[in-house]
PDB file of C-alpha atoms in Angstrom:
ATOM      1  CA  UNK A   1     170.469 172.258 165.356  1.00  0.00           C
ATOM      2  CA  UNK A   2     170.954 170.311 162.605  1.00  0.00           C
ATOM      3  CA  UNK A   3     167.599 170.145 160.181  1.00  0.00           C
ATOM      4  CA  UNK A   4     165.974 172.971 161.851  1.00  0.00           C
ATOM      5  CA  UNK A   5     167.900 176.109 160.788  1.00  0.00           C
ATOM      6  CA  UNK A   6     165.259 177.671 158.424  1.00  0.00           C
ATOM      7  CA  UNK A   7     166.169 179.619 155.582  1.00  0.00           C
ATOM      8  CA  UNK A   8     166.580 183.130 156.120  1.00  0.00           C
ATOM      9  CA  UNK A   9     164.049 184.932 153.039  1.00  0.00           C
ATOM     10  CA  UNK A  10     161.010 186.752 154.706  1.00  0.00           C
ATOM     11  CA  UNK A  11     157.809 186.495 153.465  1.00  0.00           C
ATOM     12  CA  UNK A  12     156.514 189.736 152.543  1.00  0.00           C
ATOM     13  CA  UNK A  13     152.877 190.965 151.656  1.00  0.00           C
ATOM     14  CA  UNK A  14     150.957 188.561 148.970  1.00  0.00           C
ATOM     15  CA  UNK A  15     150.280 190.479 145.758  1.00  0.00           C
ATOM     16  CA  UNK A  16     147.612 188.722 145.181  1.00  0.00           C
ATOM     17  CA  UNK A  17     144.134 188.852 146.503  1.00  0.00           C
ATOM     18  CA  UNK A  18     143.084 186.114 149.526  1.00  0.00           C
ATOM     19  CA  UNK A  19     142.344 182.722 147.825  1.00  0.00           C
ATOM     20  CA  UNK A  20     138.508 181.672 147.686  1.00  0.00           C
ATOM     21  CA  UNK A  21     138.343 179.800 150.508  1.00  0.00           C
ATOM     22  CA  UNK A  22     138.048 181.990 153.631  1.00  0.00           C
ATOM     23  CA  UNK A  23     138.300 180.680 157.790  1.00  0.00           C
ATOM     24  CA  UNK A  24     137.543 182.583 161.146  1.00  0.00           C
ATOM     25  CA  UNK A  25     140.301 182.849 163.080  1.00  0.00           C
ATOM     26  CA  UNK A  26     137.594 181.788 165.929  1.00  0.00           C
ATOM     27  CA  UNK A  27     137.385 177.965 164.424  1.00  0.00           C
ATOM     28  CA  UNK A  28     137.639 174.620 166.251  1.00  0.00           C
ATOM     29  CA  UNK A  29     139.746 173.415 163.888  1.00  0.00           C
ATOM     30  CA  UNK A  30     142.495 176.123 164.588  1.00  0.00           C
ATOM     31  CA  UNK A  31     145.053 175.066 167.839  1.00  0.00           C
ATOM     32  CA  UNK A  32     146.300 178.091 169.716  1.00  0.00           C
ATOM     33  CA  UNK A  33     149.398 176.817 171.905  1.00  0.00           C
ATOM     34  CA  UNK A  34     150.534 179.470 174.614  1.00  0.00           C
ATOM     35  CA  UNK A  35     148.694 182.579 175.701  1.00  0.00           C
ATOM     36  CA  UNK A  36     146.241 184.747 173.083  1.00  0.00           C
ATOM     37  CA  UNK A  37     143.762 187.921 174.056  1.00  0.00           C
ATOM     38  CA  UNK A  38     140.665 187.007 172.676  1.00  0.00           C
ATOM     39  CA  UNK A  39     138.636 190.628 173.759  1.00  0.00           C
ATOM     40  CA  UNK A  40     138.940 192.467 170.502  1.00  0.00           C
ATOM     41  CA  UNK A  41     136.375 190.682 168.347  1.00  0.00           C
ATOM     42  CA  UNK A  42     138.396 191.112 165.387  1.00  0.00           C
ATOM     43  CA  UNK A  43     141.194 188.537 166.366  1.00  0.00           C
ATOM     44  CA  UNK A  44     143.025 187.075 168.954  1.00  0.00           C
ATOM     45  CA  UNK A  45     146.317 188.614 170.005  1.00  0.00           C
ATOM     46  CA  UNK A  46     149.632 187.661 171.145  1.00  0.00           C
ATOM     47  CA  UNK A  47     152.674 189.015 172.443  1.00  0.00           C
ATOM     48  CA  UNK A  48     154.117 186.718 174.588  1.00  0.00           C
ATOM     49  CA  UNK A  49     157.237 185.038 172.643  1.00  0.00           C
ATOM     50  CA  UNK A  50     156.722 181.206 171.719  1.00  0.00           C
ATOM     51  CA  UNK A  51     152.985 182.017 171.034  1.00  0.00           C
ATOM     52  CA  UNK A  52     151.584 179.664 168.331  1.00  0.00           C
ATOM     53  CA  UNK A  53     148.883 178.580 166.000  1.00  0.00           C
ATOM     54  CA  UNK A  54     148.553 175.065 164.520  1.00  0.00           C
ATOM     55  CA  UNK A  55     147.031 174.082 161.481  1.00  0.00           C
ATOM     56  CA  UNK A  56     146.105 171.303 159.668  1.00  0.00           C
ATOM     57  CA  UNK A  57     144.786 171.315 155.905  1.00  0.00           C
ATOM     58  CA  UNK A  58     143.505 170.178 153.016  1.00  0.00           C
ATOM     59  CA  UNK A  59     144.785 171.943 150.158  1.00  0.00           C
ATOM     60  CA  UNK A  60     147.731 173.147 148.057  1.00  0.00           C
ATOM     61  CA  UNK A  61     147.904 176.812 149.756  1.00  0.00           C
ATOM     62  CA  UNK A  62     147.853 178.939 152.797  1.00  0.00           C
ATOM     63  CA  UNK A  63     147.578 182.455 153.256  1.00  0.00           C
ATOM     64  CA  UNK A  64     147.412 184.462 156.749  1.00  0.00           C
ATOM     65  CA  UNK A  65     145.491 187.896 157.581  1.00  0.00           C
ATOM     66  CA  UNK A  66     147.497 189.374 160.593  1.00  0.00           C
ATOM     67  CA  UNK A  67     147.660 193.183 161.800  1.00  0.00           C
ATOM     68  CA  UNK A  68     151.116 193.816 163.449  1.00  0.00           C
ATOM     69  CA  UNK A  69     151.563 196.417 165.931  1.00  0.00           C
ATOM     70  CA  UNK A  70     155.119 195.860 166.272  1.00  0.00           C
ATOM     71  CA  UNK A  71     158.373 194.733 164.354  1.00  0.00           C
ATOM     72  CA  UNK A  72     157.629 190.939 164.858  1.00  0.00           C
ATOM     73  CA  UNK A  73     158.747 187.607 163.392  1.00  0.00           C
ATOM     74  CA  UNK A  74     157.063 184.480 163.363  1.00  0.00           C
ATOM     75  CA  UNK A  75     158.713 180.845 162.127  1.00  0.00           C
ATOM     76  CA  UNK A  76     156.854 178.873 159.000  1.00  0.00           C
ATOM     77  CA  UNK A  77     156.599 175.581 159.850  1.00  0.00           C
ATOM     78  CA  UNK A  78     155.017 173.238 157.244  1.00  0.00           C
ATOM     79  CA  UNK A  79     155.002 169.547 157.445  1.00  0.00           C
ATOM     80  CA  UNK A  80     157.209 169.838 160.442  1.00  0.00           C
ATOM     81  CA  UNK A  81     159.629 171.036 158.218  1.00  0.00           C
ATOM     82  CA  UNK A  82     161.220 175.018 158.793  1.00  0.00           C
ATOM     83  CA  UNK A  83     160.591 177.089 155.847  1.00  0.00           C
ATOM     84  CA  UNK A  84     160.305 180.648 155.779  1.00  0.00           C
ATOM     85  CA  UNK A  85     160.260 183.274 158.173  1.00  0.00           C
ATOM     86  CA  UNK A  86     157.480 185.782 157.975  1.00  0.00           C
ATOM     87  CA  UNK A  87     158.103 189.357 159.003  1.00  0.00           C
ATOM     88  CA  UNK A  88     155.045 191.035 158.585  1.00  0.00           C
ATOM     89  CA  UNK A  89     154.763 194.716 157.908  1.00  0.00           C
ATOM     90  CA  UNK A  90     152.932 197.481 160.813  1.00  0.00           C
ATOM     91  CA  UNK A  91     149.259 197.378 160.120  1.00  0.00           C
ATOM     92  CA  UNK A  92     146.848 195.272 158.090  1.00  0.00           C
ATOM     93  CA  UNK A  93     148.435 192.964 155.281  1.00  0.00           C
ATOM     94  CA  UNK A  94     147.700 189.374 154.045  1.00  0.00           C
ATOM     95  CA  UNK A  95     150.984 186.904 153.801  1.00  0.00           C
ATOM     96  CA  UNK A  96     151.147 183.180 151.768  1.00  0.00           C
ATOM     97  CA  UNK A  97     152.232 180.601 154.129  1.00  0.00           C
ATOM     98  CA  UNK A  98     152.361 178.169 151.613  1.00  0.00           C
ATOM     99  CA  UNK A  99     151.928 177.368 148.031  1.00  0.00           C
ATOM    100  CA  UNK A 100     151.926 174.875 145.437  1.00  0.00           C
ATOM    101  CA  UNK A 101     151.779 172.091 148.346  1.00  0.00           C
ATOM    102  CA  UNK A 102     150.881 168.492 146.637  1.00  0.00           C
ATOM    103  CA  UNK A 103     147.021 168.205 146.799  1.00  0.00           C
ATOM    104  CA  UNK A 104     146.234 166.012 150.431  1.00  0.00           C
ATOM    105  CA  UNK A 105     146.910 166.735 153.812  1.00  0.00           C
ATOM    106  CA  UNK A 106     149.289 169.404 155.245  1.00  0.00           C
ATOM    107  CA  UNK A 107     150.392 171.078 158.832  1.00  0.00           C
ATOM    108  CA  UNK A 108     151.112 174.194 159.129  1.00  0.00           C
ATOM    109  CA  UNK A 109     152.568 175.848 162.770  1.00  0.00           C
ATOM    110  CA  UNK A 110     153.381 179.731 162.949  1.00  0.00           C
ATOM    111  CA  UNK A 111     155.827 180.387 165.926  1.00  0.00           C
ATOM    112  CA  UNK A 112     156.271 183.801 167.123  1.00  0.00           C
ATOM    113  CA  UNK A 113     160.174 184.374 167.192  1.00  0.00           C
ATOM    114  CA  UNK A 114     160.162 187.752 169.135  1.00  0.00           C
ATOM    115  CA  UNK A 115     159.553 188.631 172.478  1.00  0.00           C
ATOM    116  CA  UNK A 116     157.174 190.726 173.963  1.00  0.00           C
ATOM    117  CA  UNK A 117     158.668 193.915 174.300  1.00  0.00           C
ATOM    118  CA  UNK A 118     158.921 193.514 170.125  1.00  0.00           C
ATOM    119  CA  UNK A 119     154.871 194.013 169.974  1.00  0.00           C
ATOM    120  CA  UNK A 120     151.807 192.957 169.626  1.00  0.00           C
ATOM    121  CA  UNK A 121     150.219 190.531 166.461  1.00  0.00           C
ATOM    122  CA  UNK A 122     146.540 190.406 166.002  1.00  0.00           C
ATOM    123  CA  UNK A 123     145.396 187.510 164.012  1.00  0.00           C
ATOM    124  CA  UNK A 124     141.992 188.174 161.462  1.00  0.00           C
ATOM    125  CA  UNK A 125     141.501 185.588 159.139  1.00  0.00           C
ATOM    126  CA  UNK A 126     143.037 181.887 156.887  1.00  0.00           C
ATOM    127  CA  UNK A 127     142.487 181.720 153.501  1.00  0.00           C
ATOM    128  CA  UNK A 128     142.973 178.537 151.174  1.00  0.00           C
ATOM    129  CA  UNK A 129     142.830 177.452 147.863  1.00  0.00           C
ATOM    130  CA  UNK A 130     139.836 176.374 146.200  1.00  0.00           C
ATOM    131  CA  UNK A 131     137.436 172.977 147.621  1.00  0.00           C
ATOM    132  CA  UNK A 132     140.716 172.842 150.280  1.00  0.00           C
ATOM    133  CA  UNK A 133     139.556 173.349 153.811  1.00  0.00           C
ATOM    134  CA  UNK A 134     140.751 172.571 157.857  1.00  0.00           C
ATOM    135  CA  UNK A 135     140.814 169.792 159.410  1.00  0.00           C
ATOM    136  CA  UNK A 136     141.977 168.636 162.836  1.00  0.00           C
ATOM    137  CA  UNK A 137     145.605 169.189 163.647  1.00  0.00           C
ATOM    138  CA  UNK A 138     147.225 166.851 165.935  1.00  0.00           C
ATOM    139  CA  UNK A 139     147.951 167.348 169.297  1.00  0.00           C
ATOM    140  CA  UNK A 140     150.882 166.768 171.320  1.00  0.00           C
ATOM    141  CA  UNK A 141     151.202 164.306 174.499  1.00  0.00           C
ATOM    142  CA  UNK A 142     152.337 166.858 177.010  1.00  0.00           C
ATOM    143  CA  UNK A 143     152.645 170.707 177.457  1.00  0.00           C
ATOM    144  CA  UNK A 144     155.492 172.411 179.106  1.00  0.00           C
ATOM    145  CA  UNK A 145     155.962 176.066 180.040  1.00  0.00           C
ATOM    146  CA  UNK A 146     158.823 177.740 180.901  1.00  0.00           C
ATOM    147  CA  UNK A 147     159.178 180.682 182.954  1.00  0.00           C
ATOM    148  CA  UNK A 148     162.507 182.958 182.596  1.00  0.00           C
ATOM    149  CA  UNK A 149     164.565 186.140 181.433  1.00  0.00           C
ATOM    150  CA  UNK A 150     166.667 187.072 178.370  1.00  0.00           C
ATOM    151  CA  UNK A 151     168.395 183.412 178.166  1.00  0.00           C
ATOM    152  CA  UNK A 152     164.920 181.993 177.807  1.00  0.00           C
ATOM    153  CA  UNK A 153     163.553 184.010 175.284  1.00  0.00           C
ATOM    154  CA  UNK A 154     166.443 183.552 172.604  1.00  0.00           C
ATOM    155  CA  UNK A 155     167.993 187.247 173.251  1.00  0.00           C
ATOM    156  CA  UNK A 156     170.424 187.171 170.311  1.00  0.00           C
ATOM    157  CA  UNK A 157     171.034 183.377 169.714  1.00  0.00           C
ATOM    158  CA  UNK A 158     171.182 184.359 166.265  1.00  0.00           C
ATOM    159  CA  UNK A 159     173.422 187.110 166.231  1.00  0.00           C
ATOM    160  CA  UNK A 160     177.044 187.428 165.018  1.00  0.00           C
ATOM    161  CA  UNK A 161     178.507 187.568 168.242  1.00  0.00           C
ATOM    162  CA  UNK A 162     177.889 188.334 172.172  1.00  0.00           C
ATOM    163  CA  UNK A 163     178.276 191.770 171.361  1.00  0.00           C
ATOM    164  CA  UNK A 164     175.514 192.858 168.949  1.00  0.00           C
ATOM    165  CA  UNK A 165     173.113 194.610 169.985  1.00  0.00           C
ATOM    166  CA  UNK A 166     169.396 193.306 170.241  1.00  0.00           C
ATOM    167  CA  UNK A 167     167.513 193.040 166.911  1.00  0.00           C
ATOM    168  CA  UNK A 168     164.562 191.494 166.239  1.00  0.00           C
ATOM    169  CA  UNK A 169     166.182 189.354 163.487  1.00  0.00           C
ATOM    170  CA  UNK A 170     168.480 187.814 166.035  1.00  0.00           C
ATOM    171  CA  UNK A 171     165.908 186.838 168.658  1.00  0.00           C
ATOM    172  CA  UNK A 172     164.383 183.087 167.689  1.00  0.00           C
ATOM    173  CA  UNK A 173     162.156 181.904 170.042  1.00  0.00           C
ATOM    174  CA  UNK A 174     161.576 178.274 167.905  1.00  0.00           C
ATOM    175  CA  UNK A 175     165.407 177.584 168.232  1.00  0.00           C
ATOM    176  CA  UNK A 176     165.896 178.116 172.515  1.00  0.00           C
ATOM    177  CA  UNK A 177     166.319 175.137 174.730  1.00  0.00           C
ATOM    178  CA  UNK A 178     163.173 175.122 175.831  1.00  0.00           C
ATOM    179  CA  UNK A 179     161.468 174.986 172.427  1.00  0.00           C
ATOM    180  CA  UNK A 180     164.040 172.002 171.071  1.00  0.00           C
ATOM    181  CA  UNK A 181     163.357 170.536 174.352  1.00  0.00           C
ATOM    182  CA  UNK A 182     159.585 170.297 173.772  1.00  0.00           C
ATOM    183  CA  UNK A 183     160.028 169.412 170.312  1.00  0.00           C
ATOM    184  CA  UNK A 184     162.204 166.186 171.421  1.00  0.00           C
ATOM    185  CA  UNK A 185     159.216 165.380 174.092  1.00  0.00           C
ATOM    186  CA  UNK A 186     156.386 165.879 171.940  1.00  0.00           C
ATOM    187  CA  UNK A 187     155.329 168.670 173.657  1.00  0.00           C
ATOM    188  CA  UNK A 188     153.602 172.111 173.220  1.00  0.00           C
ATOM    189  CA  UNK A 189     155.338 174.787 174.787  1.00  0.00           C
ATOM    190  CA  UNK A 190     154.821 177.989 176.593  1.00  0.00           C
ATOM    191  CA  UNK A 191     157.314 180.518 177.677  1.00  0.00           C
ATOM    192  CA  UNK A 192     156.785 183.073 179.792  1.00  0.00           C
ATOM    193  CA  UNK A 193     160.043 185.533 179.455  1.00  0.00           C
ATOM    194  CA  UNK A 194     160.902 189.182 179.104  1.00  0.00           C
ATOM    195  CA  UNK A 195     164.468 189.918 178.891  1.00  0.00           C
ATOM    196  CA  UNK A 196     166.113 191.795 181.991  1.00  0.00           C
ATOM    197  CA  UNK A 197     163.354 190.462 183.847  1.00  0.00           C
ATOM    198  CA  UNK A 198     163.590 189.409 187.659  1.00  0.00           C
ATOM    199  CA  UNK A 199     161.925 187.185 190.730  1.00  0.00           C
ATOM    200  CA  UNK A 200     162.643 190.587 192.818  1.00  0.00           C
ATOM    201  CA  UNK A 201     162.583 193.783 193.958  1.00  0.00           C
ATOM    202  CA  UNK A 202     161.563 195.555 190.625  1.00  0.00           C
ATOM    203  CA  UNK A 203     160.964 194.756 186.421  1.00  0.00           C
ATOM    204  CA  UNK A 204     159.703 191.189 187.607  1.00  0.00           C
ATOM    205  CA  UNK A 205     158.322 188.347 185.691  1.00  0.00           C
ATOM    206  CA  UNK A 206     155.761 188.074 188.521  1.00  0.00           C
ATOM    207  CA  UNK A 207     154.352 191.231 188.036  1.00  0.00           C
ATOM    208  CA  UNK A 208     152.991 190.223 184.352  1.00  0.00           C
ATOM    209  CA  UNK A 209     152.694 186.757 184.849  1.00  0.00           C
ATOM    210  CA  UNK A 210     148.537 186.680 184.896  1.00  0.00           C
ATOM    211  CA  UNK A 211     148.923 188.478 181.981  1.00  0.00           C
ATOM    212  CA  UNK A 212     147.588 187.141 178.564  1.00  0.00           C
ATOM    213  CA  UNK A 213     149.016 190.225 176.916  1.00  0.00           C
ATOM    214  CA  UNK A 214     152.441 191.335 179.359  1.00  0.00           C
ATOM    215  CA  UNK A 215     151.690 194.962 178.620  1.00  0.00           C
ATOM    216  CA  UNK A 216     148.188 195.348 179.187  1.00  0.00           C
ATOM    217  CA  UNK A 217     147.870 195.095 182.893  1.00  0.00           C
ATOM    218  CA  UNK A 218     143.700 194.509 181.756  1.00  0.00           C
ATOM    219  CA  UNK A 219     144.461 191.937 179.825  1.00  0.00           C
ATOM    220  CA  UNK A 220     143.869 188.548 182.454  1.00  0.00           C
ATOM    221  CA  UNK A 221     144.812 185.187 180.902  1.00  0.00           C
ATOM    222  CA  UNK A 222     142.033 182.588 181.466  1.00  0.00           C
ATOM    223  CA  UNK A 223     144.187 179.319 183.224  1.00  0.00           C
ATOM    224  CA  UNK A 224     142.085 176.854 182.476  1.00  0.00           C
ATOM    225  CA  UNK A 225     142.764 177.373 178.460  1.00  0.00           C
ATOM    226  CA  UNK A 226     146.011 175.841 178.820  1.00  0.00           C
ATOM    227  CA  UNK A 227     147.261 173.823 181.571  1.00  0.00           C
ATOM    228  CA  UNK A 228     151.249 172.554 181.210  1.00  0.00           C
ATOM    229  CA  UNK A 229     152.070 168.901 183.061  1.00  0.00           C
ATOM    230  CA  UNK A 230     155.337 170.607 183.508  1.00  0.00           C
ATOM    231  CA  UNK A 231     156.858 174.185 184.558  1.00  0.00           C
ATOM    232  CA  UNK A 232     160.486 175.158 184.493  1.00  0.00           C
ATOM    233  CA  UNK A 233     161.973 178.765 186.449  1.00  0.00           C
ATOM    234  CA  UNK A 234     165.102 180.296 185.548  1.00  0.00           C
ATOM    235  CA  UNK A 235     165.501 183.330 186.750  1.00  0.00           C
ATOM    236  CA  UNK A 236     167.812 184.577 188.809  1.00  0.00           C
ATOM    237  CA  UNK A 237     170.820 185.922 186.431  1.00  0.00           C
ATOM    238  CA  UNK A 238     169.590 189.347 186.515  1.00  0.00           C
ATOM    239  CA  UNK A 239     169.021 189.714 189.949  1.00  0.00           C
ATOM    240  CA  UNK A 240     172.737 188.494 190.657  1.00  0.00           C
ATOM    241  CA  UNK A 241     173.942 190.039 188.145  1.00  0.00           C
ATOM    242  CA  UNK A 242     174.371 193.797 189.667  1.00  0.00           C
ATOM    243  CA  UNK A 243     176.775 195.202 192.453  1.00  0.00           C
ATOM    244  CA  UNK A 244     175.005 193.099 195.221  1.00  0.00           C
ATOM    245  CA  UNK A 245     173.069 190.044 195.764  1.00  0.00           C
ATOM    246  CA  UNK A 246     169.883 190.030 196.506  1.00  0.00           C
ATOM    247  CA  UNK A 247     168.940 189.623 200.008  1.00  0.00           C
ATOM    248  CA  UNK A 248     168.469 186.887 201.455  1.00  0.00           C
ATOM    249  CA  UNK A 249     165.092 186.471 203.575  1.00  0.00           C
ATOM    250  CA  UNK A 250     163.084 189.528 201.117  1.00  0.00           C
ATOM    251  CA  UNK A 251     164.419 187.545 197.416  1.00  0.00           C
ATOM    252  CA  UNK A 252     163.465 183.816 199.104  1.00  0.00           C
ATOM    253  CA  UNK A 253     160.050 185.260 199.935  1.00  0.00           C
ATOM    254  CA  UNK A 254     159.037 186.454 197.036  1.00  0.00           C
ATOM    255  CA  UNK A 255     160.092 183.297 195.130  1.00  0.00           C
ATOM    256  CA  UNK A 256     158.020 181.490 197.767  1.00  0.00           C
ATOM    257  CA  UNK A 257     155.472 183.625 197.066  1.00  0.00           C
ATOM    258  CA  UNK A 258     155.541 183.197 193.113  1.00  0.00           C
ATOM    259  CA  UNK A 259     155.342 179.685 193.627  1.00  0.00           C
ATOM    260  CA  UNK A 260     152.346 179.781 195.891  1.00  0.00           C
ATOM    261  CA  UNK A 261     150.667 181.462 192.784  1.00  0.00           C
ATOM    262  CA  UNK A 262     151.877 178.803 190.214  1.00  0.00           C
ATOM    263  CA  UNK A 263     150.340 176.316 192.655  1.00  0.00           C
ATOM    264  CA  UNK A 264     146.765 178.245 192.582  1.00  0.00           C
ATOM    265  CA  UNK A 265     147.128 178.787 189.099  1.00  0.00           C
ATOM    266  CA  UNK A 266     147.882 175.157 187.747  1.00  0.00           C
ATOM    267  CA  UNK A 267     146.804 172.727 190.534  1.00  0.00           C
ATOM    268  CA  UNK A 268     149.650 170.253 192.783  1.00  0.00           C
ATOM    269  CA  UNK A 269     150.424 167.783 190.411  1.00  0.00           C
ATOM    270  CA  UNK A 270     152.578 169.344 187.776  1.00  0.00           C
ATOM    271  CA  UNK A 271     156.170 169.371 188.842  1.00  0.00           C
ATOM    272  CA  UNK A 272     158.393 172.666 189.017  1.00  0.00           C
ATOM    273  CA  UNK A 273     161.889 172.724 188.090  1.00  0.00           C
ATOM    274  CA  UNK A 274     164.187 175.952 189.899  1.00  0.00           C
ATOM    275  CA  UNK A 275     166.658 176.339 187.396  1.00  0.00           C
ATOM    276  CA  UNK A 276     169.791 177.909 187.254  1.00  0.00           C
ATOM    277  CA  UNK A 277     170.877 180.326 184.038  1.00  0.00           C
ATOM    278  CA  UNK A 278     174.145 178.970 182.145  1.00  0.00           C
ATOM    279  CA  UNK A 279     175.455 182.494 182.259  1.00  0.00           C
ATOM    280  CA  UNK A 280     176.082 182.411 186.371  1.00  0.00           C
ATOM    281  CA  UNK A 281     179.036 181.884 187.674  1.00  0.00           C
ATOM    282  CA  UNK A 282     181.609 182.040 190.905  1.00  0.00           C
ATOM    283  CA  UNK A 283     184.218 184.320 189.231  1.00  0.00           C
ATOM    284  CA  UNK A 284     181.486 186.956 187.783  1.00  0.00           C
ATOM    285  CA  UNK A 285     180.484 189.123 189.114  1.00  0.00           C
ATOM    286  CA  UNK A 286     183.919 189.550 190.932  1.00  0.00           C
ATOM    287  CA  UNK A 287     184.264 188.310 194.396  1.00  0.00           C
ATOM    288  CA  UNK A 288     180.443 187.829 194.438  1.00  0.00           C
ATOM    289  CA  UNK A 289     179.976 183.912 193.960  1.00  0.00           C
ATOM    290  CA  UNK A 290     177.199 184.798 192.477  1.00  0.00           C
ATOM    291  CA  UNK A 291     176.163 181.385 191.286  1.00  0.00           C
ATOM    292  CA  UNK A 292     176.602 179.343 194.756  1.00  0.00           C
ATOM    293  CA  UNK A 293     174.901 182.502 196.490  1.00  0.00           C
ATOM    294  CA  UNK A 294     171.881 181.161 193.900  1.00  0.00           C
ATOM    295  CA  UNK A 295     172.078 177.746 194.162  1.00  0.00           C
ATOM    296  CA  UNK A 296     172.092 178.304 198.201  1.00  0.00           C
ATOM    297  CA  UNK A 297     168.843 180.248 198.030  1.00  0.00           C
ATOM    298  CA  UNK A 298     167.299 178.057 195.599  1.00  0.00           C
ATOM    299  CA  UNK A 299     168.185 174.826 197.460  1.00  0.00           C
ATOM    300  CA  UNK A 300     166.455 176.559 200.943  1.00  0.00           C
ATOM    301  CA  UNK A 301     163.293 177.188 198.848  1.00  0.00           C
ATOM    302  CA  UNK A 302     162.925 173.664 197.954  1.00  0.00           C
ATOM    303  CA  UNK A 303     163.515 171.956 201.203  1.00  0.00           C
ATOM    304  CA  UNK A 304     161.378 174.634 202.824  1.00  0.00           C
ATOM    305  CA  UNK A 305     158.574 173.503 199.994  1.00  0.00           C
TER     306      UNK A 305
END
């Protein structure tokens, strides 16, 4: 995507002590988009890919307090413009965002570019330069989430090939279709993926989905923090993708089921799009028609709806 391909040097540890001016993590002025555990009273946590905080400044410099738990990566985004990517290192450390900014009025957004399975980020604390402080970031006109498997959470879409393995440098959540697609809206979005995930029998999305933090089955995200006008399903190419198709009646009914949930969980008005993954198809699995088979099911569901 032309203009948002960031540059590929991490940001490390700052050598440096935190600048002067220091910010709980718990301000008003500080936008969390997507889901964030906020039990441990030293920071709120994410996990779930897409997860972001928005800032807006005044000031010349940024700096970040996080404690990783995992081998994530996060996007630097500063004046809409891609910048760095920060990788930060297992345990406590304190990272520079940005410096030398002109003096006046700045955003900042940190997208998490990893998945869940990656781990878990805890954030503790913004620093800034001296006299700079936060003000109110803008917000976007809609919200969208989107709900899927290893084609919605980036799996590789920066790798050399189909063939490499997964790494956590290959994985970029801020560069998926459903992340350029909220960008071109004006949207803030959510996605709710786990590659190799299914709707049914077993290693579902559904199973995590009231989760704020997917591995923590005590870890219940609060619905009314963020509501989306819009949600989006694809799933689907895992279940079709092994040496039988699912079932008719048992894989319709728990779809069904899921979407009874959404429905409790965000109200009637926000539409839901069933989606098919670009990776299905007639020919593959062999003699499977794998993709119609989908399509079929997916078309009952709605006219049963």
């Amino acid at each position: 995507v032309p203009g948002e391909k960031a540059p590929v040097r991490p940001i490390r540890k700052a050598p440096t002590a935190p600048l002067p001016v220091s910010i709980s993590m718990t301000s008003t002025e500080i936008r969390y988009i997507g889901r964030f555990d906020w039990r441990d009273k030293a920071g709120p946590r994410c996990a779930w890919l897409a997860s972001a905080v928005q800032l807006r400044f005044q000031g010349s410099a940024l700096q970040i307090a996080l404690r990783e738990f995992g081998t994530n990566e996060y996007q630097v985004v500063i004046d809409d413009v891609p910048t760095t990517i920060l990788k930060p290192e297992p345990g406590m450390g304190l990272y520079s965002l940005a410096t030398d900014l002109p003096r006046g009025a700045h955003t900042a957004l940190l997208v998490k570019r990893t998945e869940a399975s990656v781990g878990v980020t805890q954030f503790q604390g913004l620093h800034l330069d001296a006299g700079a402080k936060l003000l109110t970031p803008p917000r976007a006109r809609h919200r969208i989430e989107i709900i899927g498997d290893s084609i919605t959470c980036g799996y590789g879409n920066e790798g050399k090939d189909r063939t490499e393995h997964f790494a956590p440098g290959t994985e970029n959540a801020y560069l998926t279709y459903g992340a350029i697609a909220a960008r071109k809206l004006g949207a803030e979005y959510a996605a709710i993926a786990w590659s190799g995930r299914t709707m049914y029998p077993s290693f579902t999305i559904p199973e995590i989905y009231d989760r704020a933090l997917p591995s923590d089955p005590g870890s219940s995200w609060d619905f009314h923090r963020w509501r989306p006008d819009v949600l989006l399903i694809n799933l689907g190419t895992n279940d079709f993708g092994g040496k039988t198709n699912p079932e008719r009646k048992p894989w319709i009914d728990a779809y069904q089921a899921f979407l009874t949930r959404l429905r409790k969980r965000h109200g009637s008005k926000a539409p839901i799009y069933l989606a098919t993954g670009p990776m299905m198809s007639d020919s593959w699995p062999p003699n499977r028609k794998a993709l119609s088979t989908l399509k079929d099911y997916l078309a009952q569901i709605v006219t049963e709806r």
